[in-house]
Coordinates of C-alpha atoms in Angstrom, one line a residue:
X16 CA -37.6 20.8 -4.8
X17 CA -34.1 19.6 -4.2
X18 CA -30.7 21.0 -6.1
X19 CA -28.4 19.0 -7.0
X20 CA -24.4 20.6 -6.6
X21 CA -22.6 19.5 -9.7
X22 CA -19.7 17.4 -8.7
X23 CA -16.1 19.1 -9.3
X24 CA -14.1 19.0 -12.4
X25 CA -10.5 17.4 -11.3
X26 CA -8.0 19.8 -11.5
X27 CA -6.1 20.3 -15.2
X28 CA -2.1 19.4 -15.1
X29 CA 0.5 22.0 -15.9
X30 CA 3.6 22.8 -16.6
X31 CA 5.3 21.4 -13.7
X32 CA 3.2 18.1 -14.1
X33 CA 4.0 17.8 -18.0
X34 CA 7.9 18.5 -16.9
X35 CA 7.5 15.9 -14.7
X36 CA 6.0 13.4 -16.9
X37 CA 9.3 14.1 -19.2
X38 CA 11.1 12.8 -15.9
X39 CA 9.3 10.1 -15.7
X40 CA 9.7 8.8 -18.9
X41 CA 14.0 8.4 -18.5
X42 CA 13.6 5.6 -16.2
X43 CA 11.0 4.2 -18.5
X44 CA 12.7 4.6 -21.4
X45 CA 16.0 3.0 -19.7
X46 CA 14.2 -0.6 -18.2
X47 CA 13.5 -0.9 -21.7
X48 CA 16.7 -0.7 -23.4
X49 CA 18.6 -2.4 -20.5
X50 CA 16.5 -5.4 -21.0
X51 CA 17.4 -5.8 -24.8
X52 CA 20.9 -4.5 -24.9
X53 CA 22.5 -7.7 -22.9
X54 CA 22.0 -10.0 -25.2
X55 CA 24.4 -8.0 -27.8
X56 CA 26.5 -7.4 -24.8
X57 CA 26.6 -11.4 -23.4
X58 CA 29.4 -12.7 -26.2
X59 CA 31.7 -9.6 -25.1
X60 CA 31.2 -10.4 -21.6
X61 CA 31.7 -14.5 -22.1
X62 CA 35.3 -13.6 -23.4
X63 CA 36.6 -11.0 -20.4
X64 CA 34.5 -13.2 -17.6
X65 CA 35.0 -16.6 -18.6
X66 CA 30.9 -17.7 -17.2
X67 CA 30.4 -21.0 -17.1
X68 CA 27.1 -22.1 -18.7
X69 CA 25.0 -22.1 -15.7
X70 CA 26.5 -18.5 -14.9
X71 CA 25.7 -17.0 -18.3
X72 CA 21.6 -18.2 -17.6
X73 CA 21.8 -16.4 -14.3
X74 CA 23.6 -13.1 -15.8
X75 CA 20.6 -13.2 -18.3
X76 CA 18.0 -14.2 -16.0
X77 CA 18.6 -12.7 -12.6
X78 CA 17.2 -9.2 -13.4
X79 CA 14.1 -10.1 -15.1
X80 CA 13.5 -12.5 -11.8
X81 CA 14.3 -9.5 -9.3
X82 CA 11.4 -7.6 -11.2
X83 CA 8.9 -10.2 -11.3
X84 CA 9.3 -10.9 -7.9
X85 CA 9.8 -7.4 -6.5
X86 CA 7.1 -5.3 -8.2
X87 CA 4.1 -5.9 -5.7
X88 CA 5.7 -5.3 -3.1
X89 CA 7.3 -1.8 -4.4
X90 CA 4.2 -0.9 -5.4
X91 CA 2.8 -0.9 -2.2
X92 CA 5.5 0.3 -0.2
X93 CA 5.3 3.3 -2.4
X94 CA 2.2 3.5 -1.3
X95 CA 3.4 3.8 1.8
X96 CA 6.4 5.6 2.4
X97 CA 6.0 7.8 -0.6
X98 CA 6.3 7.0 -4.3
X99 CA 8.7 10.1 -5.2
X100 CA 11.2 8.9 -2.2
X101 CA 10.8 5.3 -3.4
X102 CA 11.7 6.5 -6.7
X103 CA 14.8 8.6 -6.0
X104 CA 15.9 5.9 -4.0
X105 CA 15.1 3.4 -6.1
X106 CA 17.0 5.6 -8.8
X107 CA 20.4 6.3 -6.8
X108 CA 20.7 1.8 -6.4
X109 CA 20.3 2.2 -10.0
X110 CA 22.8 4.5 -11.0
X111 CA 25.2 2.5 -8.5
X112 CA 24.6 -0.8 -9.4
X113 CA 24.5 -0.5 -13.0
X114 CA 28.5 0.9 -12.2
X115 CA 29.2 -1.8 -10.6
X116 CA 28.2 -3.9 -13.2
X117 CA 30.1 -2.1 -15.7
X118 CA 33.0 -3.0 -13.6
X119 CA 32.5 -6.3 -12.3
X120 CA 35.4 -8.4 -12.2
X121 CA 33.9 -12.1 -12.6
X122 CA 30.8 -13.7 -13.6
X123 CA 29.5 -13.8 -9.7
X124 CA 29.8 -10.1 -9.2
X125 CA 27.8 -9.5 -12.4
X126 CA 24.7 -11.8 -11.3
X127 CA 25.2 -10.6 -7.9
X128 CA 24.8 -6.8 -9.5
X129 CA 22.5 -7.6 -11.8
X130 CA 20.3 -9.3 -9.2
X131 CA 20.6 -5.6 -7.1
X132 CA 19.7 -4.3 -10.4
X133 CA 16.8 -5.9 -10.7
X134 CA 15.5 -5.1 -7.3
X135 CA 15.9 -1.9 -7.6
X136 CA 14.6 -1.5 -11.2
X137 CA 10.8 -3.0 -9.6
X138 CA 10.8 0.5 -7.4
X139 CA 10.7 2.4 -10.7
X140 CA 7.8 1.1 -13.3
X141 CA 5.0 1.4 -10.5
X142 CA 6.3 4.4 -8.9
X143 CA 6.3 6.3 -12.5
X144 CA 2.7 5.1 -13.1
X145 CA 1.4 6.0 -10.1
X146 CA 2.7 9.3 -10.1
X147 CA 1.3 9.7 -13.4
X148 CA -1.9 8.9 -11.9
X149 CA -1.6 11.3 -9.0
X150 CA -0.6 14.4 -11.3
X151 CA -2.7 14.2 -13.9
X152 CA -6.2 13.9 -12.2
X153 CA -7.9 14.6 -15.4
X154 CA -9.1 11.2 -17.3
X155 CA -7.9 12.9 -20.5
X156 CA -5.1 13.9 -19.6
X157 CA -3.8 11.1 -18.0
X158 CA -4.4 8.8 -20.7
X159 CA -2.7 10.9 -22.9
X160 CA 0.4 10.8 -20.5
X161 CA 0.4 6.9 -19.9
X162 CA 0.0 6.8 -23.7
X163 CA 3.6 9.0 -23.7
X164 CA 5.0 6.7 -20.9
X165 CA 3.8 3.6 -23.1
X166 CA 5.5 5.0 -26.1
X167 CA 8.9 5.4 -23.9
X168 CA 8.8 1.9 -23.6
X169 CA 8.4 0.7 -26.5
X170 CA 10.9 3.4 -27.8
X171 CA 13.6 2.0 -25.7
X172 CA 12.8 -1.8 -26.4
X173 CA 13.6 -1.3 -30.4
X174 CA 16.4 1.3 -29.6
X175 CA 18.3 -1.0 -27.8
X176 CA 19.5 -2.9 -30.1
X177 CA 20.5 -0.3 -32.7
X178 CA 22.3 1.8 -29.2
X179 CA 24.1 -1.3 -27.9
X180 CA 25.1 -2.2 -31.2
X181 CA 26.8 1.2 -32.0
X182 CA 28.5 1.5 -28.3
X183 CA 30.0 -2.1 -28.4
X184 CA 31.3 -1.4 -31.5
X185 CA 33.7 1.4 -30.1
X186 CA 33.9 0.5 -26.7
X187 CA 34.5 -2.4 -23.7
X188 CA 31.3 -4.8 -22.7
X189 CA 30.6 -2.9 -20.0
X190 CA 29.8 0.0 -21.4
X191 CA 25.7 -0.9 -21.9
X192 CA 25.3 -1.1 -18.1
X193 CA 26.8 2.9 -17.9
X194 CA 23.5 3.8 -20.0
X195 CA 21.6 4.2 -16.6
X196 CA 24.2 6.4 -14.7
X197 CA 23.5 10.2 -16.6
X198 CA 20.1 9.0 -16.6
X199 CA 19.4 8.4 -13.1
X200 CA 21.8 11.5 -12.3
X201 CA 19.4 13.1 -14.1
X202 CA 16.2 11.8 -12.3
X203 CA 17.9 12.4 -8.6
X204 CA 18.5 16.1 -9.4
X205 CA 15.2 16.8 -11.2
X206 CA 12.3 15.2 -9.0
X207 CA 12.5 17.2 -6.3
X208 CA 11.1 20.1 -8.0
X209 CA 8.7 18.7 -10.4
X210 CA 7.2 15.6 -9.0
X211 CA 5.0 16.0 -6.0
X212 CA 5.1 13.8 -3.1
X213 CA 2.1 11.3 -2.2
X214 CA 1.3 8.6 -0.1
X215 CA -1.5 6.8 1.3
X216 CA -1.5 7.7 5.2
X217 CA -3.9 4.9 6.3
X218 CA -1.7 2.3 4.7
X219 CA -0.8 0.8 7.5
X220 CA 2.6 -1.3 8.1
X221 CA 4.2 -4.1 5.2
X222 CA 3.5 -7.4 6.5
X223 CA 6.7 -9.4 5.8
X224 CA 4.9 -12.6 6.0
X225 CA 2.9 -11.5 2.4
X226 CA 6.3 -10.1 0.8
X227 CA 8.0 -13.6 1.7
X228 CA 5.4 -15.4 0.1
X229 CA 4.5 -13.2 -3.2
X230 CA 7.8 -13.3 -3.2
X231 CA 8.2 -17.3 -2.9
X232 CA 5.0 -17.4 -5.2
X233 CA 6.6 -15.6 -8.1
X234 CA 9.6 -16.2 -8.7
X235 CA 9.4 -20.3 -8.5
X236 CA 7.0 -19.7 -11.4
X237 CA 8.9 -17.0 -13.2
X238 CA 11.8 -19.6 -13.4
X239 CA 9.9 -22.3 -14.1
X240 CA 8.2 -20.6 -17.0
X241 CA 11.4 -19.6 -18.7
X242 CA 13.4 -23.2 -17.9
X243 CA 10.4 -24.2 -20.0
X244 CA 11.0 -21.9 -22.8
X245 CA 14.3 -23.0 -22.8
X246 CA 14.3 -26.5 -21.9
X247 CA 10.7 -28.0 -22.6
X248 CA 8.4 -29.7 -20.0
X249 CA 11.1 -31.2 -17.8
X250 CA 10.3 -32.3 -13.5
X251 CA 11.9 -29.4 -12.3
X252 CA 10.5 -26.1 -13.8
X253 CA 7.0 -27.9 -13.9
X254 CA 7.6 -28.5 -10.0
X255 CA 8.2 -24.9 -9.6
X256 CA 5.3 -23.6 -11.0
X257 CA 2.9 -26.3 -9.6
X258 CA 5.0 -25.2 -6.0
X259 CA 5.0 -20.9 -6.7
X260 CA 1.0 -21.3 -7.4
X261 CA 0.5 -22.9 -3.9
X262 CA 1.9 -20.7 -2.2
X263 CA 0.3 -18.1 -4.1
X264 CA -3.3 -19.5 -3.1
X265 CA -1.6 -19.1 0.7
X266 CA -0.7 -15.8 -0.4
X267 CA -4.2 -14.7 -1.5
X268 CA -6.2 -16.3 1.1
X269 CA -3.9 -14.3 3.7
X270 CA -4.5 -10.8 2.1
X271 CA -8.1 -11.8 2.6
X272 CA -7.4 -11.6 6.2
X273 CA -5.5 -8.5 6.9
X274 CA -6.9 -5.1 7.4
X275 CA -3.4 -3.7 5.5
X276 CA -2.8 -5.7 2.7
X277 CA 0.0 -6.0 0.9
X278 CA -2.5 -6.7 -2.7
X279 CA -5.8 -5.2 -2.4
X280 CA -7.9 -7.8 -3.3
X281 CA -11.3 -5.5 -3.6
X282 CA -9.6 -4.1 -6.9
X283 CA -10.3 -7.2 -8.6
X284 CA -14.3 -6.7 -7.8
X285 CA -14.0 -4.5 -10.7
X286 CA -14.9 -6.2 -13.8
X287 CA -12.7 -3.8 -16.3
X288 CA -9.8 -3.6 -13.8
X289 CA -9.7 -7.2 -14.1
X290 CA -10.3 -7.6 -17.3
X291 CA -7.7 -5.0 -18.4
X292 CA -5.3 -7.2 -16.9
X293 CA -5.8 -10.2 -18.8
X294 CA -5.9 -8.4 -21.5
X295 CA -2.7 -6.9 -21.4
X296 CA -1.1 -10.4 -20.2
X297 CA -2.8 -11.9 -23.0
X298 CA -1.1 -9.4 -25.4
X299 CA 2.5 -9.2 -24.3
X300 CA 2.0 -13.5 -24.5
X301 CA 1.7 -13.2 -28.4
X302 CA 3.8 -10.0 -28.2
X303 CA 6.7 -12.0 -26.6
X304 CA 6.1 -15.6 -28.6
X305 CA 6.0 -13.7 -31.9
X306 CA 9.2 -11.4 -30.8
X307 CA 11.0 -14.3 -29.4
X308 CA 10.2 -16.2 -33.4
X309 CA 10.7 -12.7 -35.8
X310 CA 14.2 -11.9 -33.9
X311 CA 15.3 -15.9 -34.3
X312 CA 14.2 -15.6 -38.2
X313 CA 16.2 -12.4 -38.9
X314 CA 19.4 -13.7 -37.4
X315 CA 19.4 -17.3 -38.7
X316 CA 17.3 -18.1 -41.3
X317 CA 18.2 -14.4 -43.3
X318 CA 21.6 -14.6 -41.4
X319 CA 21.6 -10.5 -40.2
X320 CA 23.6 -9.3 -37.2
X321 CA 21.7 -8.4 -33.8
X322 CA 22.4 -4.4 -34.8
X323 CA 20.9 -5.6 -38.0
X324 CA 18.0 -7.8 -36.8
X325 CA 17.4 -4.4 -34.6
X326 CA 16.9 -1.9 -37.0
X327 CA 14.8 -4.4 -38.7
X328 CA 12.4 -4.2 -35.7
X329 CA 12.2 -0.3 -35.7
X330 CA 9.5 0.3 -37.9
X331 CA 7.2 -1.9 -35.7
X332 CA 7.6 0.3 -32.6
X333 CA 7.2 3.3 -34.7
X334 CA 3.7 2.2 -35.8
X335 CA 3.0 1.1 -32.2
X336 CA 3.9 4.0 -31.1
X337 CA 1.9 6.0 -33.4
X338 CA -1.0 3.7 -32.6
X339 CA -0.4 4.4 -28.7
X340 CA -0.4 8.0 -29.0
X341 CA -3.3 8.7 -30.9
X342 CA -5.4 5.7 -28.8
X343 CA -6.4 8.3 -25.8
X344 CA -7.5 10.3 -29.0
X345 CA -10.2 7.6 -30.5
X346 CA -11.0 6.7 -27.0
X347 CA -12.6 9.8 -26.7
X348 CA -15.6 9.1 -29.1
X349 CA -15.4 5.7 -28.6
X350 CA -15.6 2.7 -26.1
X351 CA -12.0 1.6 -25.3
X352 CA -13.8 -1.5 -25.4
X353 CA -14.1 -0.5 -29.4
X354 CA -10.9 0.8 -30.0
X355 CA -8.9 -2.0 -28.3
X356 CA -11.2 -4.6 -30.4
X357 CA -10.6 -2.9 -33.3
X358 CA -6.9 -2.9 -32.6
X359 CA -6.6 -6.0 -31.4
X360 CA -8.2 -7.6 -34.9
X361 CA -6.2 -5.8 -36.8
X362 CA -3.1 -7.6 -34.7
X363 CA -4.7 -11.3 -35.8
X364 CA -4.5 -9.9 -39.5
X365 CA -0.9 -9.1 -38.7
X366 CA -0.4 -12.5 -37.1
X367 CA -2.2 -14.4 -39.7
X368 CA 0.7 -12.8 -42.4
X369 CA 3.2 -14.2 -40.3
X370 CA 1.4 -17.8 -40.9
X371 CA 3.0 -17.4 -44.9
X372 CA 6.3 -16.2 -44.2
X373 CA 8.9 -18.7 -46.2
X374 CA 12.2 -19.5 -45.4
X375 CA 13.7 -18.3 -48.6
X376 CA 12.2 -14.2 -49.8
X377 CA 10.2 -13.9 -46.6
X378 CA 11.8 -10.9 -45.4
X379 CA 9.6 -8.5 -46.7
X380 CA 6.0 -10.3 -45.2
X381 CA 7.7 -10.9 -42.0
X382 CA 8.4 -7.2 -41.4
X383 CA 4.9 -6.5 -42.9
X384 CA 3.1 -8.6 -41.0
X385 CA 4.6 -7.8 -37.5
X386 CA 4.2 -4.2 -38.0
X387 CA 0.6 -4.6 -38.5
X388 CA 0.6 -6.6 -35.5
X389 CA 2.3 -3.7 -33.4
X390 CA 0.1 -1.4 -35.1
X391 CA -3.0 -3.1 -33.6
X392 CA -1.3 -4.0 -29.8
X393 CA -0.3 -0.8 -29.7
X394 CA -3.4 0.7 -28.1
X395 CA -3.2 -1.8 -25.3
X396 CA 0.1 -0.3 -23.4
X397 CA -1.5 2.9 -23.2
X398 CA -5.3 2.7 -22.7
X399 CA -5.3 -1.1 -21.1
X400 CA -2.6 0.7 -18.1
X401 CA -4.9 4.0 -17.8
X402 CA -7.5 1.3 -17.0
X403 CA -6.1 -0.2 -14.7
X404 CA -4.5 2.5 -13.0
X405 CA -7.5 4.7 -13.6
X406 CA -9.9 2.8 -11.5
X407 CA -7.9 2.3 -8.5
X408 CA -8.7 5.0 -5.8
X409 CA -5.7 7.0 -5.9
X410 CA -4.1 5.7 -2.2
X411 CA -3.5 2.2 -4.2
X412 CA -2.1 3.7 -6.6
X413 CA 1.0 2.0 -7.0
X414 CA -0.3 -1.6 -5.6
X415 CA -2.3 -0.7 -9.1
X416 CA 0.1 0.0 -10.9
X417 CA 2.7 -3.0 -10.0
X418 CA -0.5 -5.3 -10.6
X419 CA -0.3 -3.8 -14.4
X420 CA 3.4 -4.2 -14.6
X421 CA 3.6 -7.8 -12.7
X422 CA 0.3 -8.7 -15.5
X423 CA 2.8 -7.8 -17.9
X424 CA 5.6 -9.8 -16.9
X425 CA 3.8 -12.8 -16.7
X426 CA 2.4 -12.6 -19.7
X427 CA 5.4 -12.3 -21.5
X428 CA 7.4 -15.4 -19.2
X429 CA 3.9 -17.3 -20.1
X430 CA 4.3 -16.6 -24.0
X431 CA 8.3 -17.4 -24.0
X432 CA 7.7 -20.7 -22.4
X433 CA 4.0 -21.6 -24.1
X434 CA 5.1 -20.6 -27.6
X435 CA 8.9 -21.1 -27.4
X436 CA 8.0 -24.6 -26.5
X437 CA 5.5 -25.3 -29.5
X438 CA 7.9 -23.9 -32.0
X439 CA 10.8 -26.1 -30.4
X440 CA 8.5 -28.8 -30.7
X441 CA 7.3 -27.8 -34.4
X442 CA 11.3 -27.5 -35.4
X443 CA 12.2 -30.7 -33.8
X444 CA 9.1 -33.2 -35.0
X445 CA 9.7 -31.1 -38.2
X446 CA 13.2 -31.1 -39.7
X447 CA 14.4 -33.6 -42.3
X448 CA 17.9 -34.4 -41.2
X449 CA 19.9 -35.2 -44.0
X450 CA 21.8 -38.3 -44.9
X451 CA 25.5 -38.7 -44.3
X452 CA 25.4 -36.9 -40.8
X453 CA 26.7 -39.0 -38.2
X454 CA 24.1 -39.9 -35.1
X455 CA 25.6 -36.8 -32.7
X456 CA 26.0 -34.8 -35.0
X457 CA 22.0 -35.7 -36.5
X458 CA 21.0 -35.0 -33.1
X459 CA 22.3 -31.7 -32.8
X460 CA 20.8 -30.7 -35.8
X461 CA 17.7 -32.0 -34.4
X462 CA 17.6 -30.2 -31.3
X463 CA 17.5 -27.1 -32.1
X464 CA 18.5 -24.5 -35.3
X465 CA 21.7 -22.6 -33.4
X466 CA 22.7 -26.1 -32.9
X467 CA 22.0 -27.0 -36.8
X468 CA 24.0 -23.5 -37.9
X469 CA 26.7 -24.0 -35.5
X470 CA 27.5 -28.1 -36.8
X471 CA 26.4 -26.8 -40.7
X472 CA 29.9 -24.5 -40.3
X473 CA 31.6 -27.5 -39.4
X474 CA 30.7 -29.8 -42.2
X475 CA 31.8 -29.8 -46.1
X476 CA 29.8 -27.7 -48.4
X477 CA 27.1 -29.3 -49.7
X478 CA 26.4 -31.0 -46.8
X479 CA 26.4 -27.9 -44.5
X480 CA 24.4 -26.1 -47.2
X481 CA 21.4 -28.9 -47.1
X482 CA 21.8 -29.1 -43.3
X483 CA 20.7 -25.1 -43.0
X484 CA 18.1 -26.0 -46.0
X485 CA 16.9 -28.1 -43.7
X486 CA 17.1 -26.3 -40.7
X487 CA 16.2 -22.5 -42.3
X488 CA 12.4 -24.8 -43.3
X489 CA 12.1 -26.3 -40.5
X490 CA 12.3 -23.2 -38.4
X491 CA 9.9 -21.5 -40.6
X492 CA 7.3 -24.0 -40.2
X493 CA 7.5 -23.5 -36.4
X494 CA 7.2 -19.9 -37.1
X495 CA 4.1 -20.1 -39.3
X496 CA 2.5 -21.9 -36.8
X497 CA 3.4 -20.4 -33.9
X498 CA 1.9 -17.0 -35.8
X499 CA -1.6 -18.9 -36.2
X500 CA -1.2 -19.2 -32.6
X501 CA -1.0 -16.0 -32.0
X502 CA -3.8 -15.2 -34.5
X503 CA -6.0 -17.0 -32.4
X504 CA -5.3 -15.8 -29.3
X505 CA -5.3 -12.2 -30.5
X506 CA -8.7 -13.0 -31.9
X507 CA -10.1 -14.3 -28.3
X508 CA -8.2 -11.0 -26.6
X509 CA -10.2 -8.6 -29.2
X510 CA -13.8 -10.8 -28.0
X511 CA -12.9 -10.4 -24.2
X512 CA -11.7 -6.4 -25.0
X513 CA -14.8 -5.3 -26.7
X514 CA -17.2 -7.3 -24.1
X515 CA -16.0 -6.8 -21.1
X516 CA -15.0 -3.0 -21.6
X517 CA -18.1 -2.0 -23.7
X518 CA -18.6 0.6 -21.1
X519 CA -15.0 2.3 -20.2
X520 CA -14.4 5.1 -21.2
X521 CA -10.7 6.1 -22.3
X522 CA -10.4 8.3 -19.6
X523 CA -10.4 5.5 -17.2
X524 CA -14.4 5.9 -16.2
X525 CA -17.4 4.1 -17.6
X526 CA -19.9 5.3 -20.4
X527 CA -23.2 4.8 -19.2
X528 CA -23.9 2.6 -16.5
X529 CA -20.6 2.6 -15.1
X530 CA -20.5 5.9 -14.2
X531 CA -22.0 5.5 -10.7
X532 CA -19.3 2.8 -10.1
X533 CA -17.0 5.2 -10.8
X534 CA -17.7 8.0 -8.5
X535 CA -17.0 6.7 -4.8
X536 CA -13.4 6.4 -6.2
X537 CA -13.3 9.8 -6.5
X538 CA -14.4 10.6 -2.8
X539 CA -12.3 7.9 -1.8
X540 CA -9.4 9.8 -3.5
X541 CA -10.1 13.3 -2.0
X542 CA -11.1 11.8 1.7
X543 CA -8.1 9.3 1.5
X544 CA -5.3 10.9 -0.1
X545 CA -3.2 13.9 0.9
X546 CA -0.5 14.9 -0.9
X547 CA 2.8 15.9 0.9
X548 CA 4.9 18.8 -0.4
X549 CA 8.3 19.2 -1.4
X550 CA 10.8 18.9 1.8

């Protein structure tokens, strides 16, 4: 008769690992607010720089393009050379670049900084996550600390607004970009002695031929997706994606071939990793499309500043950060399969509200209906990335956890150009134009509502007052349909959620039958990994 040895509890994080989380969470915290507080910053800027058009898109644009195409492969070279050194260095181009930027002199030293920028943000989101997954070996307790670095994020994306509002207001343009500098001082001094070294030591070299062509898969339909958001279906952005997914087929098939590769394609043999990812891309689609919409409504059909619009939006990251922190919670009596269901329904109820919004008294439904929608997507940032991250072997890590991040990214360039093109489309096939404009000035009006606001100031009274009438419905409309969208979409996400994850377990494991999956990761992880100490 034949004992079985009880397989070994992971070891419980302490205080160093929950210091280091806190550490963690600056740089999180600081992606998010740089990506919001530009766009308070960009009419400042336009009156010291001078950009022309074209220059103004790239100053926008570049960083969000650097990311994208950057994250894989700083995952995996995290993987490599270490995620902690990745991360300080990651952190010290940071802190220098975002001074530079505060001090550029012309428009092309901004994008060329902002491009830097962006590079160097993409070592920092899948370095923090997989440390995260590295100190906090418990399932419990790392979902409870991706639920914190969640929450981070989405604290920084609502705060700033309200912060880049208040430091333009008493200070120069430049100013927003200086947020990163005490932050990454911070980070440099601080990792050494609370986050712990690792890296993969069978990982092999970077093949250069795979980073040339994610990166010449990505980014050509990155830009494509947003020219579409901003432009509609025109030859060239279309070209670019058709051309970036080629060469991301080439890309695949040659990471079949290598015995080092820079995606490891065997982590999409697991159904939940995979379907974790579409799940989140799904989510920041109708997250982004509804955003892009809510933002647009408060500024210029209720007329509210950006600062304004901002603290407008603050309630719906409360709630979804609520929802995020108490997700790990539920997840451990239910399936996550359940609880992101659950949350994801309650979303399409939140959606659906949005569908009755009107132009005139809507406030109050609008901010309603998109916290309820938060409420309900909140679950997804934190127990959708312990997922993913979760059922990685620990060596890959960080190729997880820029997969997660890159899902993410996409998903949010899809919904921009998918829903900012319907509601474009909706505005335009939907405005009555009214008589007495001449045919320029009709046309503008038609195009699009900044255009209608900015020729409604420049006509007489009554005539500008019917043209934003006109313009204040028609933008509406778009809205309310562009919310059934997202209804719908956030339905199909909750089906695919509580199907394909009826099993997971919030710890990143399986209930039931997948709990033999599970296990080889976990000999994988203590054969494969060995953590390198402080030095």
């Amino acid at each position: 008769m034949s004992s079985t040895v009880p397989e070994a509890a992971p070891p419980r994080a302490g205080a160093r690992e929950w210091a280091g989380l806190a550490v963690l969470a600056l740089p999180t915290l600081l992606i998010a607010l740089d990506q919001s507080v530009l766009f308070l910053a960009l009419p400042h800027l336009a009156e010291s720089l001078n950009p022309t058009g074209t220059q103004t898109l790239w100053i926008m644009d570049i960083y969000g393009f650097m990311i994208a195409g950057f994250l894989v492969t700083m995952g995996t070279l995290g993987d490599r050379i270490g995620r902690r050194r990745l991360l300080m260095t990651g952190a010290l181009v940071v802190g220098v670049t975002s001074l530079m930027a505060a001090f550029s002199t012309s428009a092309e030293m901004l994008i060329v900084t902002r491009a830097l920028l962006g590079v160097a943000a993409a070592t920092l989101m899948p370095s923090t996550l997989a440390l995260i997954s590295n100190m906090f070996r418990d399932g419990q307790q790392r979902g409870r600390a991706i639920a914190v670095w969640a929450s981070c994020f989405m604290g920084g994306t609502a705060l700033g607004p309200v912060v880049g509002g208040m430091m333009l207001e008493h200070w120069w343009w430049g100013s927003v970009f200086l947020l990163g500098v005490p932050v990454m001082l911070i980070l440099l001094v601080s990792a050494p002695f609370v986050l712990p070294e690792y890296r993969d030591p069978n990982g092999g070299r970077i093949d250069l031929a795979s980073v040339a062509l994610s990166l010449a898969a990505i980014l050509p339909v990155v830009y494509g997706l947003k020219e579409v958001a901003r432009e509609g279906w025109e030859p060239i952005p279309v070209i670019a994606i058709v051309a970036g997914l080629a060469v991301g087929a080439v890309f695949v098939r040659r990471q079949g071939t290598l015995e080092h590769p820079l995606m490891d394609l065997s982590l999409f043999k697991r159904g939940a990793f995979t379907a974790s990812l579409l799940i989140l891309m799904f989510a920041m689609a109708t997250m982004s499309g509804s955003y892009l919409f809510i933002t647009g409504y408060l500024q210029m059909v209720e007329g509210l500043s950006p600062a304004e619009a901002g603290l407008w939006m603050v309630p719906s990251a409360i709630v979804s950060i609520i929802a995020s922190t108490l997700a790990p919670t539920l997840a451990k009596r239910l399936p996550m399969g359940v609880v992101l269901g659950f949350g994801l329904g309650v979303t399409t109820i939140g959606y659906l509200l949005l569908a009755f919004v009107d132009p005139v008294g809507g406030l109050p439904l609008l901010i309603t209906g998109f916290v309820i929608a938060f409420l309900g997507t909140g679950p997804i940032g934190a127990l959708g990335t312990n997922l993913v991250v979760g059922s990685a072997p620990p060596e890959k890590g960080g190729s997880a956890a820029s997969l997660s991040e890159t899902s993410g990214e996409f998903g949010v360039s899809f919904g921009l150009a998918a829903l900012g093109s319907l509601g474009g489309a909706l505005y335009q096939s939907g405005i009555a134009v009214p008589d007495g404009l001449s045919g320029d000035a009709a046309d503008t009006v038609r195009g699009s509502i900044e255009g209608a606001l900015s020729e409604a100031d420049r006509l007489p009274g009554a005539l500008g007052d019917q043209v934003l009438e006109a313009a204040r419905e028609a933008y509406t409309g778009g809205l309310n349909t562009v919310a059934v969208v997202c209804a719908a979409l956030a339905a199909v996400t909750a089906v695919l959620a509580t199907t394909a994850l009826r099993r997971a377990g919030g710890d990143g494991g399986a209930h039931g039958g997948g709990a033999e999956e599970a296990a080889p990761v976990e000999a994988t992880a203590e054969d494969t990994l060995q953590p390198a100490r402080n030095r």
